Amino acid sequence: MSRPQALVTRTLLPDALDIIRQAADVDVWPDEWPPTAEELRRLASGADGILTTIMDRVDGALLDAAPNLRVVSQLAVGLDNVDVAEATRRGIPVGYTPGVLAKSTADLAFALLLGAARRTVESERAVRAGGWELQFHPTHWLGQDVHEACLGIVGLGQIGREIARRARGFDMDIIYYSRTRNPAAEVEYGVRYVAFPALLAEADFVALSVPLTPETHHLISRPQLEMMKPSGILINVSRGPVVDPRALYEALRDGQIARAALDVTAPEPIAPDDPLLTLENLVITPHIGSAALPSRLNTMKLAARNLAAGLRGEPMEACANPEVYEAA
Ligand code: NAP
Ligand code: GLV
C-alpha cells in the first residue's frame, strides 16, 4: 500500500520532521519565503495532509485544489489564516498548538510591558546614538512603575492567564475583560472582571491576548484609545489587526496614551516607511512571542503529532474542530 503524502510548508527542526516521516512521505517547502497561494495549491494538489504556518492561507480554493486532503495541522495557536468552518464542512480536522507556547508568549508580553514602562529600548537606542551625556539627572528618563500598577488583560485565555500569573509577582492589581467570564480563573489568578470600557479607563497597562476574529478586528481604535489614561501603555501580543494602526499612531503622536509595545503589526512585516516607526514611544518586535527554542520545538512536535495522527485516521491531540469526528 502506498504511503500517505504530507506537505510541510516550512522547514522544521529534525525531531519534528521525523515524527511526520514515520507516518508519511514528506515534501518540505525549502524556502524562507512562503509559497505563493498558487504555488501552495500546486504543492497541495497531491497531499493527504498539510502542515501550515500563519503565513499560509488555508481557504476553500486551497481545499478545492487538494482533493485528497484529510488533515490540516497548523503550527500555531492562532487560526485566523485558516477557514476552519470550510474545513469542517468538508470533514477535515484542523490541528493547532495550544498548551505549549502560552508561557513563552506571556514572557514576551511581560518583556514588552517592562520595556515600555521603564523605557529600556528607547534609552538603549539613545545610548548607542551618543545620547548619554549626563551621568545622572533626577528628571531624565522617568518611566512608570510596574509594581502595584493596574494591568488590564483583554482575553483571559491561555496567554492572558499566564500574563496574569506573572503580574501577580509584581503585586499588580489585575483586571480583565473577556468574551466569557471565568469565575474559577478569577479565584486562581486573583483577577477581577470588568466591562471593556471600565478596563480601558482603569488600567495603567492594557494587554491584548484575544484571537483575531471579525469581532476583535480593530477592537482597539480611536474611541478605545481615547478611553485609556494619558499615562496608559498598550501591549499587543495577539494579532496586528486587533489594533487600528492609524489610530494608534495618532494616539501615540498626540500623547493620547503614553507608550505602546507591539509584537504583532498590520501588515506583517511592517513597512519600513510606516509612520509608527518614527515614534520613540513605541517598541516593536517581529512576531517573536513564541520564539523560544524549547517552546518552539514542543510546538513543532505537537503540530507534527497532529499531522501524523490525522494521516493515520486517528484523533489529533489538539483539534480546533473536533465536531468532524462526531460527524464521521
Ligand atoms: P485562547 O486560549 O483561545 O484565549 C483567547 C481568549 O480571548 C479566550 O478567553 C476568549 O474567550 C477570548 N476572546 C475571544 N474573542 C473575544 C472577544 N471578541 N472579546 C473578548 N475576548 C475574546 O488563545 P491564546 O492561546 O491565549 O492565544 C490568543 C491569541 O494570541 C491567538 O489566537 C493568537 O492570535 C495570538 N498569539 C500570538 C503569539 C505571538 O507570537 N505574538 C503567540 C501565540 C498566540 P472565550 O473563553 O469565550 O473563548
Ligand atoms: C503565533 O502567533 C500563534 O498563533 O501561535
Coordinates of C-alpha atoms and ligand atoms in Angstrom, one line a residue:
M1 CA 0.0 0.0 0.0
S2 CA 1.4 3.4 -0.9
R3 CA 2.3 5.8 2.0
P4 CA 0.4 9.0 2.5
Q5 CA 1.8 12.2 1.2
A6 CA 2.4 15.1 3.6
L7 CA 3.3 18.7 2.7
V8 CA 5.1 20.8 5.2
T9 CA 5.2 24.4 4.2
R10 CA 8.3 25.5 6.1
T11 CA 11.5 23.8 7.3
L12 CA 11.1 22.3 10.8
L13 CA 13.6 21.1 13.3
P14 CA 14.6 17.4 12.5
D15 CA 12.9 15.9 15.6
A16 CA 9.5 17.2 14.4
L17 CA 10.1 16.1 10.8
D18 CA 11.0 12.6 12.0
I19 CA 7.6 12.3 13.6
I20 CA 5.9 13.1 10.3
R21 CA 8.2 10.8 8.4
Q22 CA 7.0 7.8 10.5
A23 CA 3.5 8.3 9.1
A24 CA 4.1 9.6 5.6
D25 CA 6.4 10.6 2.7
V26 CA 7.2 14.2 3.3
D27 CA 7.6 17.1 0.9
V28 CA 9.1 20.2 2.7
W29 CA 8.9 23.6 1.1
P30 CA 12.6 24.6 1.4
D31 CA 12.5 28.4 1.1
E32 CA 12.4 31.0 3.9
W33 CA 9.7 32.8 2.0
P34 CA 6.3 31.0 1.9
P35 CA 4.9 29.6 -1.2
T36 CA 2.5 31.9 -3.1
A37 CA -1.2 30.9 -3.0
E38 CA -0.8 29.5 -6.5
E39 CA 2.3 27.5 -5.5
L40 CA 0.6 26.2 -2.4
R41 CA -2.3 25.0 -4.4
R42 CA 0.0 23.2 -6.8
L43 CA 2.1 21.7 -4.0
A44 CA -1.0 20.6 -2.0
S45 CA -2.7 19.0 -5.1
G46 CA -1.4 15.5 -4.3
A47 CA -1.2 15.9 -0.5
D48 CA -3.1 13.8 2.1
G49 CA -2.1 16.1 4.9
I50 CA -0.6 19.6 5.2
L51 CA 1.3 21.4 7.9
T52 CA 0.9 25.1 7.7
T53 CA 2.2 28.3 9.4
I54 CA 0.4 31.6 10.0
M55 CA 1.6 32.8 6.6
D56 CA -0.2 30.2 4.6
R57 CA -3.9 30.9 3.7
V58 CA -6.0 27.8 4.0
D59 CA -9.2 28.6 2.3
G60 CA -11.8 27.0 0.0
A61 CA -9.6 27.5 -3.1
L62 CA -6.8 25.6 -1.4
L63 CA -9.1 22.8 -0.2
D64 CA -10.6 22.6 -3.7
A65 CA -7.1 22.2 -5.2
A66 CA -6.2 19.3 -2.8
P67 CA -8.9 16.6 -3.3
N68 CA -7.1 14.0 -1.2
L69 CA -6.6 16.3 1.8
R70 CA -7.8 14.7 5.0
V71 CA -5.9 16.7 7.6
V72 CA -4.6 20.3 8.2
S73 CA -2.2 20.9 11.0
Q74 CA -1.4 24.5 11.9
L75 CA 1.9 25.3 13.6
A76 CA 0.3 28.0 15.8
V77 CA -2.5 28.5 18.2
G78 CA -4.0 31.4 16.2
L79 CA -6.1 30.2 13.3
D80 CA -7.1 33.4 11.6
N81 CA -5.4 32.3 8.3
V82 CA -7.4 29.1 8.2
D83 CA -11.0 28.8 7.2
V84 CA -11.9 26.3 9.9
A85 CA -15.6 26.4 9.1
E86 CA -14.9 25.5 5.5
A87 CA -12.6 22.6 6.6
T88 CA -15.4 21.4 9.0
R89 CA -17.9 21.4 6.1
R90 CA -15.6 19.1 4.3
G91 CA -15.0 16.9 7.3
I92 CA -11.3 17.8 7.5
P93 CA -9.9 18.1 11.0
V94 CA -7.7 21.1 11.7
G95 CA -4.9 20.8 14.3
Y96 CA -3.4 23.6 16.3
T97 CA -1.0 24.0 19.1
P98 CA -2.5 25.1 22.4
G99 CA -0.7 24.4 25.7
V100 CA 2.9 24.6 24.5
L101 CA 3.5 28.3 23.8
A102 CA 1.4 30.4 26.1
K103 CA 4.1 30.7 28.8
S104 CA 6.7 31.9 26.3
T105 CA 4.3 34.3 24.7
A106 CA 3.4 35.7 28.2
D107 CA 7.1 36.0 29.0
L108 CA 7.4 38.2 25.9
A109 CA 4.3 40.2 26.8
F110 CA 5.9 40.9 30.1
A111 CA 9.3 41.8 28.5
L112 CA 7.4 44.3 26.3
L113 CA 5.4 45.6 29.3
L114 CA 8.6 46.1 31.4
G115 CA 10.5 47.6 28.4
A116 CA 7.8 50.1 27.6
A117 CA 7.2 51.1 31.2
R118 CA 10.9 51.6 32.1
R119 CA 11.8 52.8 28.6
T120 CA 14.6 50.3 28.2
V121 CA 14.5 50.1 24.4
E122 CA 14.2 53.8 24.0
S123 CA 17.0 54.6 26.4
E124 CA 19.3 52.0 24.9
R125 CA 18.7 53.5 21.4
A126 CA 19.7 56.8 22.9
V127 CA 22.9 55.4 24.5
R128 CA 24.0 53.9 21.2
A129 CA 23.3 57.2 19.4
G130 CA 25.7 59.0 21.8
G131 CA 22.8 60.5 23.8
W132 CA 24.1 59.6 27.4
E133 CA 25.6 63.0 28.1
L134 CA 25.0 63.4 31.8
Q135 CA 25.9 60.6 34.3
F136 CA 22.6 61.1 36.1
H137 CA 19.8 63.6 36.2
P138 CA 16.9 63.5 38.6
T139 CA 14.3 64.2 36.0
H140 CA 15.7 62.3 33.0
W141 CA 14.3 59.0 31.6
L142 CA 11.4 58.9 34.0
G143 CA 9.2 55.9 33.2
Q144 CA 6.4 54.2 35.1
D145 CA 6.4 51.7 37.9
V146 CA 5.1 48.2 37.1
H147 CA 4.8 47.0 40.6
E148 CA 1.4 47.8 42.2
A149 CA 0.1 49.3 38.9
C150 CA -3.2 48.2 37.3
L151 CA -2.9 45.7 34.5
G152 CA -6.0 45.2 32.2
I153 CA -5.9 41.9 30.3
V154 CA -8.2 41.7 27.3
G155 CA -8.8 38.0 26.5
L156 CA -8.3 35.7 29.5
G157 CA -7.4 32.6 27.6
Q158 CA -4.2 30.6 27.9
I159 CA -1.9 33.5 27.3
G160 CA -4.0 36.0 29.2
R161 CA -3.9 33.8 32.3
E162 CA -0.1 33.3 32.0
I163 CA 0.3 37.1 31.8
A164 CA -1.9 37.4 35.0
R165 CA 0.3 34.8 36.8
R166 CA 3.4 36.9 36.0
A167 CA 1.7 40.1 37.0
R168 CA 1.0 38.7 40.5
G169 CA 4.7 38.5 41.1
F170 CA 4.8 42.3 40.5
D171 CA 2.0 42.9 43.0
M172 CA -0.1 44.3 40.2
D173 CA -3.8 45.0 40.5
I174 CA -5.2 42.8 37.7
I175 CA -8.5 43.3 35.9
Y176 CA -9.7 41.5 32.8
Y177 CA -12.3 41.6 30.1
S178 CA -13.0 38.5 28.1
R179 CA -15.8 37.1 25.9
T180 CA -16.7 34.6 28.6
R181 CA -16.4 35.5 32.2
N182 CA -14.2 32.9 34.1
P183 CA -15.0 32.8 37.9
A184 CA -12.6 29.9 38.5
A185 CA -9.7 31.9 37.0
E186 CA -10.8 35.0 39.0
V187 CA -10.0 33.0 42.1
E188 CA -7.0 31.1 40.8
Y189 CA -5.2 34.2 39.4
G190 CA -6.6 36.9 41.6
V191 CA -8.1 38.8 38.7
R192 CA -11.3 41.0 38.7
Y193 CA -13.7 41.0 35.8
V194 CA -14.8 44.5 34.5
A195 CA -16.6 45.7 31.4
F196 CA -14.3 46.6 28.4
P197 CA -14.7 50.4 28.8
A198 CA -14.0 50.2 32.5
L199 CA -10.9 48.2 31.8
L200 CA -9.6 50.8 29.3
A201 CA -10.3 53.6 31.8
E202 CA -8.8 51.9 34.9
A203 CA -5.7 50.1 33.6
D204 CA -2.2 51.6 33.6
F205 CA -1.3 48.8 31.1
V206 CA -3.7 47.2 28.6
A207 CA -2.5 43.8 27.3
L208 CA -4.3 42.2 24.4
S209 CA -4.4 38.4 24.1
V210 CA -7.5 37.8 22.1
P211 CA -7.7 35.8 18.8
L212 CA -8.2 37.8 15.6
T213 CA -11.9 37.4 14.5
P214 CA -14.4 39.7 12.9
E215 CA -15.4 40.8 16.4
T216 CA -11.8 41.6 17.5
H217 CA -10.7 43.3 14.3
H218 CA -9.8 46.9 15.3
L219 CA -11.0 46.2 18.9
I220 CA -8.6 49.0 19.8
S221 CA -9.3 52.0 17.6
R222 CA -9.7 55.8 18.2
P223 CA -12.6 55.6 20.7
Q224 CA -10.9 52.9 22.8
L225 CA -7.6 54.8 22.8
E226 CA -9.5 57.9 23.9
M227 CA -10.8 56.0 26.9
M228 CA -7.3 55.0 28.1
K229 CA -5.3 57.1 30.6
P230 CA -2.8 59.6 29.1
S231 CA -0.2 57.6 31.0
G232 CA -1.5 54.4 29.7
I233 CA 0.6 51.7 27.9
L234 CA -0.8 49.3 25.3
I235 CA 0.8 45.9 24.8
N236 CA -0.3 43.7 21.9
V237 CA 0.9 40.1 21.6
S238 CA -2.3 38.9 19.8
R239 CA -2.6 39.8 16.1
G240 CA -1.8 43.1 14.4
P241 CA -5.3 43.9 13.1
V242 CA -6.8 43.8 16.6
V243 CA -5.4 47.4 16.8
D244 CA -6.1 50.1 14.2
P245 CA -2.6 51.2 13.3
R246 CA -3.6 54.7 12.1
A247 CA -5.5 55.4 15.3
L248 CA -2.6 54.1 17.4
Y249 CA -0.1 56.3 15.5
E250 CA -2.2 59.4 16.2
A251 CA -2.8 58.5 19.9
L252 CA 1.0 58.0 20.4
R253 CA 1.9 61.0 18.4
D254 CA -0.6 63.3 20.2
G255 CA 0.1 61.9 23.7
Q256 CA -3.4 60.4 24.0
I257 CA -1.6 57.4 25.5
A258 CA 2.0 57.3 26.8
R259 CA 3.5 54.3 25.1
A260 CA 2.9 51.0 23.2
A261 CA 4.7 47.8 22.6
L262 CA 3.7 45.5 19.8
D263 CA 4.8 42.0 18.9
V264 CA 2.4 42.0 16.0
T265 CA 1.5 44.6 13.4
A266 CA -0.8 45.1 10.4
P267 CA 0.6 44.3 8.0
E268 CA 3.5 42.0 8.9
P269 CA 6.2 42.7 8.3
I270 CA 5.6 46.4 9.0
A271 CA 6.6 48.5 6.0
P272 CA 9.9 50.4 6.5
D273 CA 8.2 53.7 5.9
D274 CA 5.2 53.0 8.3
P275 CA 4.7 56.2 10.4
L276 CA 4.6 54.1 13.5
L277 CA 8.4 53.5 13.1
T278 CA 9.0 57.3 13.5
L279 CA 7.7 57.2 17.1
E280 CA 10.1 57.0 20.0
N281 CA 7.4 55.9 22.4
L282 CA 6.8 52.7 20.6
V283 CA 8.6 49.3 20.8
I284 CA 8.0 46.7 18.0
T285 CA 9.3 43.2 18.0
P286 CA 8.9 41.0 14.8
H287 CA 6.2 38.5 16.0
I288 CA 8.5 36.6 18.3
G289 CA 6.0 35.8 21.1
S290 CA 6.5 32.1 21.0
A291 CA 10.0 32.1 19.5
A292 CA 11.9 30.5 22.4
L293 CA 13.7 27.3 21.5
P294 CA 12.2 24.7 23.9
S295 CA 8.6 26.0 23.3
R296 CA 9.1 26.2 19.6
L297 CA 10.4 22.6 19.5
N298 CA 7.4 21.5 21.5
T299 CA 5.1 23.4 19.2
M300 CA 6.7 21.8 16.1
K301 CA 6.4 18.3 17.7
L302 CA 2.7 18.9 18.6
A303 CA 1.9 20.1 15.1
A304 CA 3.8 17.1 13.7
R305 CA 1.9 14.7 16.0
N306 CA -1.4 16.3 15.0
L307 CA -0.5 15.8 11.3
A308 CA 0.7 12.2 11.8
A309 CA -2.5 11.3 13.8
G310 CA -4.7 12.8 11.1
L311 CA -2.8 10.9 8.4
R312 CA -3.3 7.7 10.3
G313 CA -7.0 8.4 10.7
E314 CA -6.7 8.9 14.5
P315 CA -8.0 11.8 16.6
M316 CA -5.5 14.6 17.0
E317 CA -4.2 15.7 20.4
A318 CA -5.3 19.3 19.7
C319 CA -8.1 19.7 17.2
A320 CA -9.9 23.1 16.5
N321 CA -13.0 21.4 15.0
P322 CA -13.5 18.1 16.9
E323 CA -17.1 18.1 15.7
V324 CA -15.7 16.5 12.5
Y325 CA -15.0 13.3 14.5
E326 CA -18.6 13.2 15.7
A327 CA -19.9 13.6 12.1
A328 CA -17.7 10.8 10.8
Ligands
NAP1 P1 -7.2 31.3 23.9 O1 -6.7 30.4 25.0 O2 -8.2 30.8 22.9 O3 -7.7 32.7 24.6 C1 -8.3 33.7 23.9 C2 -9.2 34.4 24.8 O4 -9.8 35.5 24.1 C3 -10.4 33.5 25.3 O5 -10.5 33.7 26.7 C4 -11.5 34.0 24.5 O6 -12.8 33.9 25.2 C5 -11.2 35.5 24.4 N1 -11.9 36.1 23.3 C6 -12.3 35.7 22.1 N2 -13.0 36.6 21.4 C7 -13.1 37.6 22.2 C8 -13.8 38.9 22.1 N3 -14.4 39.2 21.0 N4 -13.7 39.7 23.1 C9 -13.1 39.4 24.3 N5 -12.4 38.2 24.5 C10 -12.5 37.4 23.5 O7 -5.9 31.7 23.0 P2 -4.4 32.0 23.4 O8 -3.7 30.8 23.3 O9 -4.4 32.8 24.7 O10 -4.0 33.0 22.2 C11 -4.6 34.2 21.9 C12 -4.2 34.7 20.6 O11 -2.8 35.1 20.7 C13 -4.1 33.7 19.4 O12 -5.3 33.5 18.8 C14 -3.1 34.3 18.5 O13 -3.7 35.1 17.6 C15 -2.2 35.1 19.4 N6 -0.8 34.6 19.6 C16 0.2 35.4 19.3 C17 1.5 34.9 19.5 C18 2.7 35.7 19.2 O14 3.7 35.2 18.9 N7 2.7 37.0 19.4 C19 1.7 33.6 20.1 C20 0.6 32.8 20.3 C21 -0.7 33.3 20.1 P3 -13.6 32.5 25.2 O15 -13.1 31.9 26.6 O16 -15.0 32.9 25.2 O17 -13.2 31.7 24.1
GLV2 C1 1.6 32.6 16.9 O1 1.4 33.7 16.5 C2 0.5 31.7 17.2 O2 -0.7 32.0 17.0 O3 0.8 30.6 17.8

